[in-house]
Short mmCIF file of C-alpha atoms in Angstrom, two decimals:
data_model
loop_
_atom_site.label_atom_id
_atom_site.label_comp_id
_atom_site.label_asym_id
_atom_site.label_seq_id
_atom_site.Cartn_x
_atom_site.Cartn_y
_atom_site.Cartn_z
CA MET A 1 -36.92 42.12 52.39
CA ASN A 2 -36.15 44.87 49.33
CA SER A 3 -39.97 44.39 48.02
CA ILE A 4 -38.89 47.05 45.24
CA LYS A 5 -35.92 45.28 44.11
CA ILE A 6 -37.92 42.35 43.90
CA PHE A 7 -40.59 43.78 41.74
CA LEU A 8 -37.83 45.40 39.33
CA TYR A 9 -36.65 41.94 38.78
CA VAL A 10 -40.04 40.44 38.26
CA PHE A 11 -41.26 43.54 36.23
CA THR A 12 -38.21 43.16 33.81
CA PHE A 13 -38.41 39.59 33.22
CA LEU A 14 -42.73 40.00 32.37
CA PHE A 15 -41.51 42.58 30.35
CA PHE A 16 -39.03 39.78 28.22
CA VAL A 17 -41.90 37.50 28.17
CA ASN A 18 -44.56 39.65 26.73
CA ALA A 19 -42.11 41.15 24.56
CA VAL A 20 -41.17 37.78 23.09
CA TYR A 21 -44.81 35.94 23.44
CA SER A 22 -48.28 36.81 22.85
CA ASN A 23 -50.75 37.50 25.71
CA ASP A 24 -51.65 34.33 26.19
CA SER A 25 -48.44 33.68 28.03
CA GLY A 26 -48.19 32.79 31.40
CA ILE A 27 -46.78 30.84 34.44
CA ARG A 28 -47.36 30.32 37.93
CA ALA A 29 -46.45 28.66 41.09
CA ILE A 30 -42.90 30.03 40.53
CA GLY A 31 -40.47 29.18 43.28
CA GLY A 32 -36.91 30.40 44.64
CA SER A 33 -34.79 31.17 47.18
CA TRP A 34 -36.01 31.66 51.01
CA VAL A 35 -36.16 35.70 52.04
CA LEU A 36 -36.11 37.42 55.51
CA ILE A 37 -39.66 38.43 55.88
CA LYS A 38 -38.56 41.76 57.19
CA GLY A 39 -35.13 43.91 57.03
CA GLU A 40 -31.29 42.47 56.45
CA HIS A 41 -30.11 39.42 59.02
CA PRO A 42 -27.36 40.92 61.05
CA SER A 43 -25.79 37.02 61.20
CA VAL A 44 -27.64 34.28 59.36
CA GLN A 45 -25.67 33.44 56.15
CA MET A 46 -27.29 31.63 53.34
CA GLU A 47 -24.64 29.77 52.43
CA ARG A 48 -25.59 27.98 49.70
CA GLU A 49 -28.58 26.61 47.67
CA THR A 50 -29.16 23.50 45.44
CA ILE A 51 -31.94 22.84 43.44
CA ASP A 52 -32.59 20.16 41.01
CA ILE A 53 -35.41 20.33 38.85
CA ASN A 54 -36.93 17.61 36.72
CA VAL A 55 -39.34 18.31 33.76
CA TYR A 56 -42.13 16.65 32.45
CA SER A 57 -44.80 16.70 29.98
CA GLU A 58 -47.17 18.91 31.99
CA TYR A 59 -45.10 19.91 35.49
CA TYR A 60 -41.90 20.23 37.00
CA ASP A 61 -41.04 18.62 40.21
CA VAL A 62 -38.24 21.12 42.08
CA ILE A 63 -36.11 19.71 45.46
CA ALA A 64 -34.09 22.90 46.50
CA VAL A 65 -31.33 22.19 49.22
CA PHE A 66 -30.62 25.63 51.63
CA ILE A 67 -27.92 25.13 53.88
CA PHE A 68 -27.63 28.63 56.52
CA LYS A 69 -25.20 29.52 59.30
CA ASN A 70 -25.65 31.47 61.93
CA HIS A 71 -22.36 33.74 62.67
CA GLY A 72 -23.60 35.29 66.32
CA GLU A 73 -25.44 34.54 69.20
CA ALA A 74 -28.81 32.08 69.01
CA CYS A 75 -31.82 34.13 67.32
CA GLU A 76 -34.97 33.23 65.86
CA VAL A 77 -35.94 33.97 62.10
CA TYR A 78 -38.62 34.12 60.27
CA MET A 79 -38.40 33.00 56.73
CA GLY A 80 -40.62 32.99 53.49
CA PHE A 81 -40.63 30.83 50.32
CA PRO A 82 -41.74 32.73 47.52
CA GLU A 83 -44.43 31.68 45.12
CA SER A 84 -45.07 33.75 42.18
CA GLY A 85 -46.56 34.27 38.80
CA TYR A 86 -47.24 36.23 35.77
CA GLY A 87 -49.28 36.10 32.52
CA ASP A 88 -51.84 35.04 31.44
CA ILE A 89 -52.41 32.79 34.96
CA GLY A 90 -56.11 32.33 34.96
CA GLY A 91 -56.99 34.17 38.78
CA VAL A 92 -56.19 35.49 41.62
CA PHE A 93 -54.35 33.13 43.75
CA ASP A 94 -55.29 34.90 47.04
CA THR A 95 -56.70 31.76 49.03
CA THR A 96 -55.21 28.94 47.22
CA THR A 97 -51.99 27.75 45.95
CA ALA A 98 -50.91 27.17 42.49
CA PHE A 99 -48.25 24.61 43.52
CA LEU A 100 -49.81 21.28 42.56
CA SER A 101 -47.59 20.08 45.35
CA PHE A 102 -45.33 21.54 48.67
CA SER A 103 -43.62 20.37 51.66
CA THR A 104 -40.74 21.79 53.94
CA SER A 105 -38.04 20.62 56.52
CA VAL A 106 -35.50 21.69 58.46
CA ASP A 107 -32.63 19.19 59.30
CA GLY A 108 -34.72 16.02 58.22
CA ILE A 109 -38.24 16.93 60.23
CA ASN A 110 -41.19 18.49 58.11
CA VAL A 111 -42.16 21.51 59.25
CA THR A 112 -45.53 23.50 58.26
CA ALA A 113 -45.36 26.74 56.75
CA LYS A 114 -48.14 29.07 56.34
CA ARG A 115 -48.64 30.87 53.07
CA GLU A 116 -49.41 34.14 53.18
CA TYR A 117 -50.87 36.30 50.19
CA VAL A 118 -49.01 39.84 49.17
CA LYS A 119 -51.62 42.32 48.77
CA GLY A 120 -51.00 45.73 46.85
CA GLU A 121 -49.23 46.00 43.67
CA HIS A 122 -49.08 42.11 42.70
CA GLU A 123 -52.41 41.39 43.66
CA SER A 124 -54.09 41.05 39.89
CA TRP A 125 -55.19 38.55 37.00
CA ASP A 126 -51.67 39.04 35.69
CA GLU A 127 -49.28 38.65 38.74
CA TYR A 128 -49.87 37.07 42.28
CA ARG A 129 -47.08 37.03 45.00
CA ALA A 130 -46.86 35.19 48.21
CA TYR A 131 -45.02 33.46 50.84
CA TRP A 132 -44.89 30.04 52.25
CA ILE A 133 -43.62 31.60 55.91
CA LYS A 134 -42.16 29.47 58.93
CA GLN A 135 -39.83 30.29 62.07
CA VAL A 136 -36.58 28.84 62.61
CA SER A 137 -34.48 28.67 65.32
CA PHE A 138 -30.37 29.22 65.32
CA LYS A 139 -28.52 28.57 68.32
CA GLU A 140 -24.87 30.47 68.37
CA ASN A 141 -22.84 29.35 65.00
CA GLU A 142 -25.60 26.97 64.16
CA THR A 143 -25.92 25.48 61.03
CA LYS A 144 -29.13 24.23 59.28
CA LYS A 145 -30.50 22.48 56.01
CA ILE A 146 -33.31 23.16 54.55
CA VAL A 147 -35.52 21.31 52.16
CA VAL A 148 -38.31 22.38 49.92
CA LYS A 149 -39.86 19.88 47.95
CA TYR A 150 -42.49 21.60 45.11
CA ARG A 151 -44.63 20.62 42.03
CA SER A 152 -45.18 23.14 39.55
CA PRO A 153 -47.28 23.38 36.27
CA LEU A 154 -45.13 24.40 33.57
CA GLY A 155 -45.60 28.00 32.12
CA SER A 156 -46.95 28.21 28.34
CA GLY A 157 -46.78 30.75 25.44
CA ILE A 158 -46.99 31.23 21.77
CA SER A 159 -43.58 30.79 20.30
CA MET A 160 -41.70 33.41 18.38
CA TYR A 161 -39.48 30.42 16.47
CA TYR A 162 -42.25 28.43 15.05
CA MET A 163 -45.74 27.87 14.44
CA GLY A 164 -46.60 26.19 18.12
CA SER A 165 -46.17 27.09 21.80
CA ASP A 166 -43.07 26.92 23.90
CA LYS A 167 -42.97 26.06 27.81
CA PHE A 168 -41.03 27.55 30.05
CA ILE A 169 -39.59 26.77 33.72
CA ASN A 170 -38.57 29.94 36.54
CA TYR A 171 -36.93 30.08 39.60
CA THR A 172 -36.58 33.21 41.68
CA PHE A 173 -33.27 33.74 43.36
CA SER A 174 -34.22 35.90 46.01
CA GLY A 175 -31.73 35.41 49.10
CA GLY A 176 -30.00 38.94 48.85
CA ASN A 177 -31.06 39.78 52.33
CA TRP A 178 -29.24 37.48 54.31
CA TYR A 179 -25.90 38.08 56.18
CA GLY A 180 -23.06 38.24 53.78
CA LYS A 181 -23.19 36.76 50.07
CA VAL A 182 -24.44 33.41 49.01
CA GLU A 183 -21.18 31.45 48.52
CA GLU A 184 -22.73 28.90 45.10
CA SER A 185 -26.15 28.86 43.81
CA ARG A 186 -26.29 25.49 41.64
CA MET A 187 -29.21 24.58 39.91
CA ASP A 188 -29.18 21.11 37.64
CA ILE A 189 -32.07 20.50 35.22
CA TYR A 190 -33.38 17.05 34.11
CA PHE A 191 -35.55 17.07 31.25
CA HIS A 192 -37.54 13.63 31.09
CA ILE A 193 -38.92 14.33 27.66
CA PRO A 194 -37.32 15.11 24.36
CA VAL A 195 -36.73 18.99 24.12
CA GLU A 196 -35.14 21.91 22.54
CA ILE A 197 -33.68 24.62 24.53
CA ARG A 198 -34.05 28.44 22.95
CA PRO A 199 -31.12 30.15 23.35
CA ASN A 200 -30.83 33.09 25.81
CA GLU A 201 -27.81 35.10 26.04
CA LYS A 202 -28.71 36.12 29.79
CA PHE A 203 -27.98 32.76 31.36
CA ASP A 204 -24.72 30.60 30.91
CA ILE A 205 -26.48 27.34 30.67
CA LYS A 206 -24.35 24.14 30.95
CA LYS A 207 -25.32 21.13 28.75
CA GLU A 208 -23.85 18.04 30.96
CA LEU A 209 -24.55 14.48 29.25
CA ASP A 210 -28.02 14.01 30.68
CA HIS A 211 -29.26 17.48 31.98
CA TYR A 212 -28.43 20.90 32.33
CA THR A 213 -26.56 23.04 34.60
CA TYR A 214 -26.50 26.99 36.08
CA ILE A 215 -23.91 27.83 38.51
CA ARG A 216 -23.70 31.25 40.46
CA THR A 217 -20.82 31.85 43.13
CA ASN A 218 -19.97 34.71 45.48
CA TRP A 219 -23.19 36.73 44.57
CA GLU A 220 -25.94 38.67 46.49
CA ALA A 221 -28.79 35.92 44.75
CA GLU A 222 -31.28 38.52 43.33
CA GLU A 223 -32.27 37.54 39.94
CA PRO A 224 -35.33 35.91 37.65
CA PHE A 225 -34.10 32.85 36.09
CA GLY A 226 -36.02 31.21 33.19
CA ILE A 227 -35.82 28.64 30.46
CA THR A 228 -37.39 27.74 27.30
CA PHE A 229 -38.08 24.94 25.59
CA ARG A 230 -39.91 23.29 22.80
CA MET A 231 -41.57 19.73 23.55
CA LYS A 232 -40.57 17.84 20.14
CA ASP A 233 -42.82 15.26 19.02
CA ALA A 234 -42.68 11.68 18.90
CA ASP A 235 -40.70 11.30 15.34
CA GLU A 236 -38.33 13.87 16.21
CA ALA A 237 -37.83 12.01 19.32
CA LYS A 238 -36.65 8.99 17.45
#
């Protein structure tokens, strides 16, 4: 895995968060795309990922579905699902996850992933990173469906738009070290609370009838994604 590239993406987003919000801002339990633990894989491609996010007043639930295709001979793959956080996160999550819940399956069968904390430059009270690692066996030219379900607390920070706080959710697209490119990454975000979405020119987020959609196609899938919003009060929601 290109750790330097991932670190630069995270650093850039952290710089943006600190520039827009105060030092009291922070978010933890950020999920993302599966990564190959070492190097770049010569035959296994992450063809597509579909991420459904349901946002509530204190947390958000994520169901991420990944389709992997082996274009070569049978192989064993060690893959890691990222967990990260930065800002005012209230501790070092070295032995304890910040996910409120986490599970994963391969072709409909629940499997166990081992959480491994990343020591080094990410080890601090302001930033952390870990991976949920598992081994997956691919037959020759086999396709597998891998699902991850997790719950994360909302990030928060003092707003630059009004006298109050904003909330945010994040996801780290990090699938760039698989074979080829990702054909499609699709994210659908459903808010179960009345909100006002903050403008962000970086991401081409589309408003649908009952949710927001973010789609990228034929890309390296290397990008820290985030959406910021204000929760409306009861009077505004009427």
